[in-house]
């Protein structure tokens, strides 16, 4: 038998312990641990797959020229895409080393200042010559980078005097340009290709089919190659633009010295008309609506003579 005094002492101790632990269990319990925060979505996951057109007849490379001609509503605003060809040929490296400028940083700065979404069609040689600029353009959400061949050689015969890429090397030339973009730090070049000089034929469309690119032409020629009058360039663009237009201009100081000043006129004038500037990817997305896509055709729309003379001089 347990003595009465020991029993009373034990009961008192238990009561004291219960009283001491009560605040912990009733009022001051530590909060339940929070579940770990979800990991941030990596940039690669946020990057959407760019729209492309379905292959043309017999699997040929599809060709895009302009978006649908919308009248301009809240649901379908009047859009226009400014595109800039960053041309440089394989043999122009010594000229760049001697001080000739095939870049145009002032143009890029103006597009940023005016907040103009734009698409740059670069040659691989341009990205090799100006890797920091290529990387900065490719990393700016305002812009997108697409392919303009490796060295601006023609993909058809008789294309403004340009040297010609043989059919068996056409796909390799395009892939070499993409490799140059990646080496320069352009992480997400788009699967769009612009033929040098705008020249293409059925053979070229077949040769590039395995590359999985959409060929991008234009319906408005800016006329800025070697132009010295920015107002004349602006006037030509403003007269040609329609809803859904794709405008071709250039991003080379030596070959297109008036482009940046022309853009300062073009942008506010088109905005006054109710146009919204978009990238080519947005135009292609609009063209994928039923009945809007254009089939590939043998023979291509060309620049007027002289538009790509920079590649020959």
PDB file of C-alpha atoms in Angstrom:
ATOM      1  CA  UNK A   1       0.000   0.000   0.000  1.00  0.00           C
ATOM      2  CA  UNK A   2       1.237   3.511  -0.858  1.00  0.00           C
ATOM      3  CA  UNK A   3       1.265   5.869   2.166  1.00  0.00           C
ATOM      4  CA  UNK A   4      -1.372   8.667   2.163  1.00  0.00           C
ATOM      5  CA  UNK A   5       1.273  11.452   2.366  1.00  0.00           C
ATOM      6  CA  UNK A   6       3.102  10.120  -0.677  1.00  0.00           C
ATOM      7  CA  UNK A   7      -0.197   9.883  -2.575  1.00  0.00           C
ATOM      8  CA  UNK A   8      -1.061  13.479  -1.798  1.00  0.00           C
ATOM      9  CA  UNK A   9       2.400  14.616  -2.899  1.00  0.00           C
ATOM     10  CA  UNK A  10       2.113  12.712  -6.158  1.00  0.00           C
ATOM     11  CA  UNK A  11      -1.324  14.180  -6.919  1.00  0.00           C
ATOM     12  CA  UNK A  12      -0.050  17.676  -6.208  1.00  0.00           C
ATOM     13  CA  UNK A  13       2.884  17.161  -8.536  1.00  0.00           C
ATOM     14  CA  UNK A  14       0.597  15.955 -11.318  1.00  0.00           C
ATOM     15  CA  UNK A  15      -1.686  18.967 -10.876  1.00  0.00           C
ATOM     16  CA  UNK A  16       1.278  21.320 -11.042  1.00  0.00           C
ATOM     17  CA  UNK A  17       2.536  19.623 -14.203  1.00  0.00           C
ATOM     18  CA  UNK A  18      -0.894  19.843 -15.849  1.00  0.00           C
ATOM     19  CA  UNK A  19      -1.187  23.521 -14.981  1.00  0.00           C
ATOM     20  CA  UNK A  20       2.269  24.225 -16.357  1.00  0.00           C
ATOM     21  CA  UNK A  21       1.647  22.469 -19.665  1.00  0.00           C
ATOM     22  CA  UNK A  22      -1.852  23.860 -20.231  1.00  0.00           C
ATOM     23  CA  UNK A  23      -0.730  27.128 -21.884  1.00  0.00           C
ATOM     24  CA  UNK A  24       1.390  25.205 -24.345  1.00  0.00           C
ATOM     25  CA  UNK A  25      -1.452  22.957 -25.428  1.00  0.00           C
ATOM     26  CA  UNK A  26      -4.255  25.515 -25.342  1.00  0.00           C
ATOM     27  CA  UNK A  27      -3.000  29.060 -26.023  1.00  0.00           C
ATOM     28  CA  UNK A  28       0.630  29.086 -27.043  1.00  0.00           C
ATOM     29  CA  UNK A  29       0.964  26.103 -29.321  1.00  0.00           C
ATOM     30  CA  UNK A  30       3.575  26.726 -32.031  1.00  0.00           C
ATOM     31  CA  UNK A  31       2.019  27.251 -35.508  1.00  0.00           C
ATOM     32  CA  UNK A  32       1.986  24.330 -37.881  1.00  0.00           C
ATOM     33  CA  UNK A  33       4.896  24.459 -40.321  1.00  0.00           C
ATOM     34  CA  UNK A  34       4.035  26.103 -43.660  1.00  0.00           C
ATOM     35  CA  UNK A  35       4.266  23.996 -46.775  1.00  0.00           C
ATOM     36  CA  UNK A  36       7.322  24.812 -48.863  1.00  0.00           C
ATOM     37  CA  UNK A  37       6.778  27.460 -51.520  1.00  0.00           C
ATOM     38  CA  UNK A  38       6.308  26.180 -55.030  1.00  0.00           C
ATOM     39  CA  UNK A  39       9.493  26.521 -57.068  1.00  0.00           C
ATOM     40  CA  UNK A  40       9.575  29.440 -59.462  1.00  0.00           C
ATOM     41  CA  UNK A  41       8.745  28.552 -63.027  1.00  0.00           C
ATOM     42  CA  UNK A  42      12.002  28.392 -64.957  1.00  0.00           C
ATOM     43  CA  UNK A  43      12.283  30.804 -67.891  1.00  0.00           C
ATOM     44  CA  UNK A  44      12.316  27.885 -70.310  1.00  0.00           C
ATOM     45  CA  UNK A  45       8.895  26.778 -69.087  1.00  0.00           C
ATOM     46  CA  UNK A  46       7.474  30.280 -69.543  1.00  0.00           C
ATOM     47  CA  UNK A  47       8.654  30.434 -73.140  1.00  0.00           C
ATOM     48  CA  UNK A  48       5.795  29.445 -75.399  1.00  0.00           C
ATOM     49  CA  UNK A  49       6.317  27.507 -78.586  1.00  0.00           C
ATOM     50  CA  UNK A  50       6.314  30.088 -81.403  1.00  0.00           C
ATOM     51  CA  UNK A  51       3.561  29.685 -83.992  1.00  0.00           C
ATOM     52  CA  UNK A  52       4.466  28.364 -87.421  1.00  0.00           C
ATOM     53  CA  UNK A  53       2.500  27.663 -90.563  1.00  0.00           C
ATOM     54  CA  UNK A  54       1.639  24.159 -91.681  1.00  0.00           C
ATOM     55  CA  UNK A  55       3.879  22.744 -94.428  1.00  0.00           C
ATOM     56  CA  UNK A  56       2.986  23.620 -97.988  1.00  0.00           C
ATOM     57  CA  UNK A  57       2.144  21.176-100.793  1.00  0.00           C
ATOM     58  CA  UNK A  58       4.156  17.933-100.615  1.00  0.00           C
ATOM     59  CA  UNK A  59       5.763  19.132 -97.395  1.00  0.00           C
ATOM     60  CA  UNK A  60       7.390  22.242 -98.844  1.00  0.00           C
ATOM     61  CA  UNK A  61       8.495  25.039 -96.535  1.00  0.00           C
ATOM     62  CA  UNK A  62       5.464  27.279 -95.879  1.00  0.00           C
ATOM     63  CA  UNK A  63       5.695  30.941 -96.869  1.00  0.00           C
ATOM     64  CA  UNK A  64       4.192  33.827 -94.899  1.00  0.00           C
ATOM     65  CA  UNK A  65       3.731  37.271 -96.416  1.00  0.00           C
ATOM     66  CA  UNK A  66       1.256  39.217 -94.292  1.00  0.00           C
ATOM     67  CA  UNK A  67      -1.489  38.739 -91.720  1.00  0.00           C
ATOM     68  CA  UNK A  68      -5.232  39.017 -92.444  1.00  0.00           C
ATOM     69  CA  UNK A  69      -6.441  42.452 -93.532  1.00  0.00           C
ATOM     70  CA  UNK A  70      -8.560  43.241 -90.475  1.00  0.00           C
ATOM     71  CA  UNK A  71     -10.542  46.474 -90.455  1.00  0.00           C
ATOM     72  CA  UNK A  72      -9.577  47.218 -86.889  1.00  0.00           C
ATOM     73  CA  UNK A  73     -11.757  46.329 -83.929  1.00  0.00           C
ATOM     74  CA  UNK A  74     -11.167  45.751 -80.232  1.00  0.00           C
ATOM     75  CA  UNK A  75     -11.056  42.012 -80.948  1.00  0.00           C
ATOM     76  CA  UNK A  76      -8.958  42.306 -84.121  1.00  0.00           C
ATOM     77  CA  UNK A  77      -6.941  45.543 -84.133  1.00  0.00           C
ATOM     78  CA  UNK A  78      -5.078  46.840 -87.172  1.00  0.00           C
ATOM     79  CA  UNK A  79      -1.552  45.499 -86.821  1.00  0.00           C
ATOM     80  CA  UNK A  80       1.761  45.990 -88.589  1.00  0.00           C
ATOM     81  CA  UNK A  81       5.104  44.241 -88.094  1.00  0.00           C
ATOM     82  CA  UNK A  82       8.378  46.084 -88.603  1.00  0.00           C
ATOM     83  CA  UNK A  83      11.201  43.708 -89.519  1.00  0.00           C
ATOM     84  CA  UNK A  84      14.889  44.538 -89.797  1.00  0.00           C
ATOM     85  CA  UNK A  85      17.399  42.531 -91.808  1.00  0.00           C
ATOM     86  CA  UNK A  86      20.831  42.451 -90.155  1.00  0.00           C
ATOM     87  CA  UNK A  87      22.850  41.630 -93.265  1.00  0.00           C
ATOM     88  CA  UNK A  88      26.478  40.607 -93.337  1.00  0.00           C
ATOM     89  CA  UNK A  89      28.224  38.331 -95.800  1.00  0.00           C
ATOM     90  CA  UNK A  90      31.040  35.902 -95.144  1.00  0.00           C
ATOM     91  CA  UNK A  91      33.647  38.133 -96.804  1.00  0.00           C
ATOM     92  CA  UNK A  92      32.796  41.406 -95.037  1.00  0.00           C
ATOM     93  CA  UNK A  93      34.736  40.684 -91.845  1.00  0.00           C
ATOM     94  CA  UNK A  94      37.820  42.649 -92.966  1.00  0.00           C
ATOM     95  CA  UNK A  95      35.626  45.643 -93.783  1.00  0.00           C
ATOM     96  CA  UNK A  96      34.107  45.513 -90.309  1.00  0.00           C
ATOM     97  CA  UNK A  97      37.589  45.240 -88.814  1.00  0.00           C
ATOM     98  CA  UNK A  98      38.576  48.332 -90.801  1.00  0.00           C
ATOM     99  CA  UNK A  99      35.735  50.307 -89.242  1.00  0.00           C
ATOM    100  CA  UNK A 100      32.725  49.802 -91.509  1.00  0.00           C
ATOM    101  CA  UNK A 101      29.544  49.524 -89.446  1.00  0.00           C
ATOM    102  CA  UNK A 102      27.152  46.715 -90.287  1.00  0.00           C
ATOM    103  CA  UNK A 103      25.259  47.250 -87.034  1.00  0.00           C
ATOM    104  CA  UNK A 104      22.921  50.068 -85.985  1.00  0.00           C
ATOM    105  CA  UNK A 105      22.680  50.426 -82.192  1.00  0.00           C
ATOM    106  CA  UNK A 106      20.951  53.809 -82.504  1.00  0.00           C
ATOM    107  CA  UNK A 107      18.090  52.129 -84.366  1.00  0.00           C
ATOM    108  CA  UNK A 108      17.723  49.504 -81.648  1.00  0.00           C
ATOM    109  CA  UNK A 109      17.749  52.221 -78.984  1.00  0.00           C
ATOM    110  CA  UNK A 110      15.038  54.161 -80.825  1.00  0.00           C
ATOM    111  CA  UNK A 111      12.828  51.088 -81.095  1.00  0.00           C
ATOM    112  CA  UNK A 112      13.222  50.565 -77.353  1.00  0.00           C
ATOM    113  CA  UNK A 113      12.502  54.201 -76.553  1.00  0.00           C
ATOM    114  CA  UNK A 114       9.376  54.173 -78.721  1.00  0.00           C
ATOM    115  CA  UNK A 115       8.401  50.729 -77.374  1.00  0.00           C
ATOM    116  CA  UNK A 116       8.057  49.153 -80.819  1.00  0.00           C
ATOM    117  CA  UNK A 117       7.898  45.335 -80.881  1.00  0.00           C
ATOM    118  CA  UNK A 118      10.096  44.233 -83.783  1.00  0.00           C
ATOM    119  CA  UNK A 119      11.616  41.180 -85.436  1.00  0.00           C
ATOM    120  CA  UNK A 120      15.283  41.054 -86.435  1.00  0.00           C
ATOM    121  CA  UNK A 121      16.324  38.690 -89.220  1.00  0.00           C
ATOM    122  CA  UNK A 122      20.034  38.156 -88.570  1.00  0.00           C
ATOM    123  CA  UNK A 123      22.663  36.431 -90.608  1.00  0.00           C
ATOM    124  CA  UNK A 124      24.956  34.142 -88.677  1.00  0.00           C
ATOM    125  CA  UNK A 125      27.913  36.303 -89.677  1.00  0.00           C
ATOM    126  CA  UNK A 126      26.236  39.351 -88.148  1.00  0.00           C
ATOM    127  CA  UNK A 127      25.765  37.513 -84.848  1.00  0.00           C
ATOM    128  CA  UNK A 128      29.413  36.433 -84.933  1.00  0.00           C
ATOM    129  CA  UNK A 129      30.594  39.984 -85.592  1.00  0.00           C
ATOM    130  CA  UNK A 130      28.312  41.599 -82.996  1.00  0.00           C
ATOM    131  CA  UNK A 131      27.633  38.905 -80.380  1.00  0.00           C
ATOM    132  CA  UNK A 132      26.879  41.338 -77.537  1.00  0.00           C
ATOM    133  CA  UNK A 133      24.301  43.170 -79.641  1.00  0.00           C
ATOM    134  CA  UNK A 134      22.778  39.926 -80.884  1.00  0.00           C
ATOM    135  CA  UNK A 135      22.500  38.669 -77.307  1.00  0.00           C
ATOM    136  CA  UNK A 136      20.951  41.943 -76.098  1.00  0.00           C
ATOM    137  CA  UNK A 137      18.382  41.967 -78.894  1.00  0.00           C
ATOM    138  CA  UNK A 138      17.548  38.306 -78.341  1.00  0.00           C
ATOM    139  CA  UNK A 139      17.165  38.835 -74.599  1.00  0.00           C
ATOM    140  CA  UNK A 140      14.866  41.852 -74.889  1.00  0.00           C
ATOM    141  CA  UNK A 141      11.171  40.839 -74.599  1.00  0.00           C
ATOM    142  CA  UNK A 142      10.323  43.655 -77.009  1.00  0.00           C
ATOM    143  CA  UNK A 143      12.170  41.908 -79.837  1.00  0.00           C
ATOM    144  CA  UNK A 144      12.570  38.519 -81.448  1.00  0.00           C
ATOM    145  CA  UNK A 145      15.409  37.070 -83.518  1.00  0.00           C
ATOM    146  CA  UNK A 146      14.914  35.018 -86.668  1.00  0.00           C
ATOM    147  CA  UNK A 147      17.175  33.521 -89.336  1.00  0.00           C
ATOM    148  CA  UNK A 148      18.435  35.318 -92.456  1.00  0.00           C
ATOM    149  CA  UNK A 149      20.948  32.612 -93.504  1.00  0.00           C
ATOM    150  CA  UNK A 150      24.540  32.327 -92.385  1.00  0.00           C
ATOM    151  CA  UNK A 151      26.277  34.599 -94.895  1.00  0.00           C
ATOM    152  CA  UNK A 152      23.507  36.172 -97.011  1.00  0.00           C
ATOM    153  CA  UNK A 153      24.141  34.023-100.070  1.00  0.00           C
ATOM    154  CA  UNK A 154      21.185  33.502-102.392  1.00  0.00           C
ATOM    155  CA  UNK A 155      19.005  30.406-102.380  1.00  0.00           C
ATOM    156  CA  UNK A 156      18.225  30.783-106.091  1.00  0.00           C
ATOM    157  CA  UNK A 157      20.207  31.688-109.165  1.00  0.00           C
ATOM    158  CA  UNK A 158      20.149  35.263-110.494  1.00  0.00           C
ATOM    159  CA  UNK A 159      19.331  36.954-107.193  1.00  0.00           C
ATOM    160  CA  UNK A 160      20.779  40.459-107.430  1.00  0.00           C
ATOM    161  CA  UNK A 161      24.257  39.118-108.137  1.00  0.00           C
ATOM    162  CA  UNK A 162      24.560  37.294-104.817  1.00  0.00           C
ATOM    163  CA  UNK A 163      26.674  34.122-104.627  1.00  0.00           C
ATOM    164  CA  UNK A 164      24.452  31.047-104.600  1.00  0.00           C
ATOM    165  CA  UNK A 165      24.091  28.333-101.973  1.00  0.00           C
ATOM    166  CA  UNK A 166      23.826  24.907-103.670  1.00  0.00           C
ATOM    167  CA  UNK A 167      20.628  23.022-102.919  1.00  0.00           C
ATOM    168  CA  UNK A 168      22.383  20.287-100.930  1.00  0.00           C
ATOM    169  CA  UNK A 169      23.892  22.921 -98.586  1.00  0.00           C
ATOM    170  CA  UNK A 170      20.799  25.067 -97.973  1.00  0.00           C
ATOM    171  CA  UNK A 171      19.626  23.322 -94.823  1.00  0.00           C
ATOM    172  CA  UNK A 172      23.177  23.297 -93.443  1.00  0.00           C
ATOM    173  CA  UNK A 173      23.465  27.034 -94.067  1.00  0.00           C
ATOM    174  CA  UNK A 174      20.298  27.728 -92.056  1.00  0.00           C
ATOM    175  CA  UNK A 175      21.393  25.447 -89.219  1.00  0.00           C
ATOM    176  CA  UNK A 176      24.819  27.099 -89.173  1.00  0.00           C
ATOM    177  CA  UNK A 177      23.143  30.456 -88.616  1.00  0.00           C
ATOM    178  CA  UNK A 178      21.100  29.078 -85.708  1.00  0.00           C
ATOM    179  CA  UNK A 179      24.321  27.698 -84.221  1.00  0.00           C
ATOM    180  CA  UNK A 180      25.922  31.148 -84.495  1.00  0.00           C
ATOM    181  CA  UNK A 181      22.956  32.658 -82.651  1.00  0.00           C
ATOM    182  CA  UNK A 182      23.280  30.172 -79.812  1.00  0.00           C
ATOM    183  CA  UNK A 183      27.026  30.758 -79.558  1.00  0.00           C
ATOM    184  CA  UNK A 184      26.379  34.507 -79.296  1.00  0.00           C
ATOM    185  CA  UNK A 185      23.945  33.888 -76.440  1.00  0.00           C
ATOM    186  CA  UNK A 186      20.628  34.218 -78.271  1.00  0.00           C
ATOM    187  CA  UNK A 187      18.692  31.616 -76.318  1.00  0.00           C
ATOM    188  CA  UNK A 188      15.389  31.537 -78.186  1.00  0.00           C
ATOM    189  CA  UNK A 189      15.737  32.322 -81.902  1.00  0.00           C
ATOM    190  CA  UNK A 190      12.472  31.737 -83.698  1.00  0.00           C
ATOM    191  CA  UNK A 191      11.983  29.080 -86.399  1.00  0.00           C
ATOM    192  CA  UNK A 192      11.457  31.699 -89.092  1.00  0.00           C
ATOM    193  CA  UNK A 193      13.663  32.192 -92.136  1.00  0.00           C
ATOM    194  CA  UNK A 194      13.966  35.069 -94.564  1.00  0.00           C
ATOM    195  CA  UNK A 195      15.544  34.285 -97.914  1.00  0.00           C
ATOM    196  CA  UNK A 196      18.413  36.643 -98.804  1.00  0.00           C
ATOM    197  CA  UNK A 197      17.093  39.091-101.362  1.00  0.00           C
ATOM    198  CA  UNK A 198      13.654  37.562-100.891  1.00  0.00           C
ATOM    199  CA  UNK A 199      14.542  35.095-103.661  1.00  0.00           C
ATOM    200  CA  UNK A 200      13.209  31.556-103.481  1.00  0.00           C
ATOM    201  CA  UNK A 201      11.892  28.883-105.794  1.00  0.00           C
ATOM    202  CA  UNK A 202      10.438  25.410-105.565  1.00  0.00           C
ATOM    203  CA  UNK A 203      13.865  23.836-105.150  1.00  0.00           C
ATOM    204  CA  UNK A 204      14.634  26.042-102.142  1.00  0.00           C
ATOM    205  CA  UNK A 205      11.261  25.335-100.522  1.00  0.00           C
ATOM    206  CA  UNK A 206      11.885  21.609-100.834  1.00  0.00           C
ATOM    207  CA  UNK A 207      15.478  21.827 -99.603  1.00  0.00           C
ATOM    208  CA  UNK A 208      14.514  23.689 -96.418  1.00  0.00           C
ATOM    209  CA  UNK A 209      11.510  21.523 -95.553  1.00  0.00           C
ATOM    210  CA  UNK A 210      13.521  19.308 -93.132  1.00  0.00           C
ATOM    211  CA  UNK A 211      14.654  22.418 -91.219  1.00  0.00           C
ATOM    212  CA  UNK A 212      11.098  22.983 -90.000  1.00  0.00           C
ATOM    213  CA  UNK A 213      11.119  26.741 -90.571  1.00  0.00           C
ATOM    214  CA  UNK A 214       8.433  29.094 -91.847  1.00  0.00           C
ATOM    215  CA  UNK A 215       9.716  31.388 -94.592  1.00  0.00           C
ATOM    216  CA  UNK A 216       8.818  35.025 -93.939  1.00  0.00           C
ATOM    217  CA  UNK A 217       8.487  37.463 -96.828  1.00  0.00           C
ATOM    218  CA  UNK A 218       6.833  40.912 -96.714  1.00  0.00           C
ATOM    219  CA  UNK A 219       4.277  43.050 -98.485  1.00  0.00           C
ATOM    220  CA  UNK A 220       5.901  46.463 -97.892  1.00  0.00           C
ATOM    221  CA  UNK A 221       9.425  47.303 -99.088  1.00  0.00           C
ATOM    222  CA  UNK A 222      10.943  50.050 -96.970  1.00  0.00           C
ATOM    223  CA  UNK A 223      13.379  51.166 -99.667  1.00  0.00           C
ATOM    224  CA  UNK A 224      16.022  52.092 -97.098  1.00  0.00           C
ATOM    225  CA  UNK A 225      19.028  50.338 -98.656  1.00  0.00           C
ATOM    226  CA  UNK A 226      21.585  53.086 -99.356  1.00  0.00           C
ATOM    227  CA  UNK A 227      18.849  55.700 -98.976  1.00  0.00           C
ATOM    228  CA  UNK A 228      20.000  59.015 -97.544  1.00  0.00           C
ATOM    229  CA  UNK A 229      16.600  60.713 -97.282  1.00  0.00           C
ATOM    230  CA  UNK A 230      14.706  59.446 -94.203  1.00  0.00           C
ATOM    231  CA  UNK A 231      11.534  61.244 -95.256  1.00  0.00           C
ATOM    232  CA  UNK A 232      11.493  59.368 -98.569  1.00  0.00           C
ATOM    233  CA  UNK A 233      11.857  56.057 -96.722  1.00  0.00           C
ATOM    234  CA  UNK A 234       9.101  56.987 -94.275  1.00  0.00           C
ATOM    235  CA  UNK A 235       6.818  58.081 -97.093  1.00  0.00           C
ATOM    236  CA  UNK A 236       7.285  54.811 -98.966  1.00  0.00           C
ATOM    237  CA  UNK A 237       6.461  52.781 -95.855  1.00  0.00           C
ATOM    238  CA  UNK A 238       3.450  54.897 -94.902  1.00  0.00           C
ATOM    239  CA  UNK A 239       2.041  54.675 -98.419  1.00  0.00           C
ATOM    240  CA  UNK A 240       2.411  50.907 -98.506  1.00  0.00           C
ATOM    241  CA  UNK A 241       1.219  49.766 -95.078  1.00  0.00           C
ATOM    242  CA  UNK A 242      -2.137  47.999 -94.818  1.00  0.00           C
ATOM    243  CA  UNK A 243      -3.654  46.135 -91.874  1.00  0.00           C
ATOM    244  CA  UNK A 244      -1.575  42.999 -91.313  1.00  0.00           C
ATOM    245  CA  UNK A 245       1.445  44.298 -93.233  1.00  0.00           C
ATOM    246  CA  UNK A 246       5.005  43.075 -92.796  1.00  0.00           C
ATOM    247  CA  UNK A 247       7.547  45.821 -93.541  1.00  0.00           C
ATOM    248  CA  UNK A 248      11.130  44.981 -94.524  1.00  0.00           C
ATOM    249  CA  UNK A 249      13.837  47.428 -93.429  1.00  0.00           C
ATOM    250  CA  UNK A 250      17.515  47.058 -92.540  1.00  0.00           C
ATOM    251  CA  UNK A 251      19.694  47.211 -89.440  1.00  0.00           C
ATOM    252  CA  UNK A 252      23.043  48.161 -90.992  1.00  0.00           C
ATOM    253  CA  UNK A 253      24.479  51.663 -90.662  1.00  0.00           C
ATOM    254  CA  UNK A 254      26.722  51.506 -93.712  1.00  0.00           C
ATOM    255  CA  UNK A 255      24.044  50.090 -96.017  1.00  0.00           C
ATOM    256  CA  UNK A 256      20.955  51.825 -94.609  1.00  0.00           C
ATOM    257  CA  UNK A 257      22.030  55.086 -92.966  1.00  0.00           C
ATOM    258  CA  UNK A 258      18.579  56.730 -92.972  1.00  0.00           C
ATOM    259  CA  UNK A 259      16.579  53.949 -91.319  1.00  0.00           C
ATOM    260  CA  UNK A 260      16.727  55.129 -87.718  1.00  0.00           C
ATOM    261  CA  UNK A 261      15.545  58.634 -88.614  1.00  0.00           C
ATOM    262  CA  UNK A 262      12.800  57.208 -90.826  1.00  0.00           C
ATOM    263  CA  UNK A 263      11.531  55.038 -87.981  1.00  0.00           C
ATOM    264  CA  UNK A 264      11.110  58.153 -85.838  1.00  0.00           C
ATOM    265  CA  UNK A 265       8.562  59.350 -88.409  1.00  0.00           C
ATOM    266  CA  UNK A 266       6.972  56.013 -89.284  1.00  0.00           C
ATOM    267  CA  UNK A 267       6.063  54.920 -85.763  1.00  0.00           C
ATOM    268  CA  UNK A 268       4.027  57.920 -84.553  1.00  0.00           C
ATOM    269  CA  UNK A 269       2.310  58.325 -87.925  1.00  0.00           C
ATOM    270  CA  UNK A 270       1.110  54.715 -87.971  1.00  0.00           C
ATOM    271  CA  UNK A 271      -0.007  54.938 -84.360  1.00  0.00           C
ATOM    272  CA  UNK A 272      -2.042  58.010 -85.266  1.00  0.00           C
ATOM    273  CA  UNK A 273      -3.790  55.851 -87.881  1.00  0.00           C
ATOM    274  CA  UNK A 274      -4.719  53.306 -85.225  1.00  0.00           C
ATOM    275  CA  UNK A 275      -2.084  50.676 -86.001  1.00  0.00           C
ATOM    276  CA  UNK A 276      -0.611  48.501 -83.291  1.00  0.00           C
ATOM    277  CA  UNK A 277       2.966  47.271 -83.733  1.00  0.00           C
ATOM    278  CA  UNK A 278       3.503  43.534 -83.261  1.00  0.00           C
ATOM    279  CA  UNK A 279       6.241  40.979 -83.841  1.00  0.00           C
ATOM    280  CA  UNK A 280       6.124  38.582 -86.774  1.00  0.00           C
ATOM    281  CA  UNK A 281       5.200  35.717 -84.454  1.00  0.00           C
ATOM    282  CA  UNK A 282       1.960  37.531 -83.623  1.00  0.00           C
ATOM    283  CA  UNK A 283       1.219  38.066 -87.309  1.00  0.00           C
ATOM    284  CA  UNK A 284       1.778  34.388 -88.022  1.00  0.00           C
ATOM    285  CA  UNK A 285      -0.487  33.437 -85.131  1.00  0.00           C
ATOM    286  CA  UNK A 286      -3.209  35.597 -86.686  1.00  0.00           C
ATOM    287  CA  UNK A 287      -2.596  34.014 -90.091  1.00  0.00           C
ATOM    288  CA  UNK A 288      -3.218  30.542 -88.668  1.00  0.00           C
ATOM    289  CA  UNK A 289      -6.928  31.274 -88.350  1.00  0.00           C
ATOM    290  CA  UNK A 290      -9.000  29.219 -90.834  1.00  0.00           C
ATOM    291  CA  UNK A 291      -8.521  30.410 -94.379  1.00  0.00           C
ATOM    292  CA  UNK A 292      -5.866  32.989 -93.515  1.00  0.00           C
ATOM    293  CA  UNK A 293      -2.667  31.026 -94.212  1.00  0.00           C
ATOM    294  CA  UNK A 294      -1.093  31.406 -97.622  1.00  0.00           C
ATOM    295  CA  UNK A 295       0.269  28.346 -99.414  1.00  0.00           C
ATOM    296  CA  UNK A 296       3.851  28.208-100.545  1.00  0.00           C
ATOM    297  CA  UNK A 297       4.359  29.195-104.154  1.00  0.00           C
ATOM    298  CA  UNK A 298       7.280  28.546-106.480  1.00  0.00           C
ATOM    299  CA  UNK A 299       9.206  31.716-107.187  1.00  0.00           C
ATOM    300  CA  UNK A 300       9.284  34.455-104.572  1.00  0.00           C
ATOM    301  CA  UNK A 301       8.510  38.077-104.125  1.00  0.00           C
ATOM    302  CA  UNK A 302      11.769  39.965-104.574  1.00  0.00           C
ATOM    303  CA  UNK A 303      13.126  43.252-103.366  1.00  0.00           C
ATOM    304  CA  UNK A 304      13.279  45.878-106.042  1.00  0.00           C
ATOM    305  CA  UNK A 305      16.708  46.059-107.703  1.00  0.00           C
ATOM    306  CA  UNK A 306      19.196  47.597-105.334  1.00  0.00           C
ATOM    307  CA  UNK A 307      17.480  46.711-102.066  1.00  0.00           C
ATOM    308  CA  UNK A 308      20.181  44.225-101.133  1.00  0.00           C
ATOM    309  CA  UNK A 309      23.056  45.847-102.973  1.00  0.00           C
ATOM    310  CA  UNK A 310      24.957  45.941 -99.684  1.00  0.00           C
ATOM    311  CA  UNK A 311      25.647  42.262-100.074  1.00  0.00           C
ATOM    312  CA  UNK A 312      27.388  42.841-103.402  1.00  0.00           C
ATOM    313  CA  UNK A 313      29.569  45.837-102.570  1.00  0.00           C
TER     314      UNK A 313
END
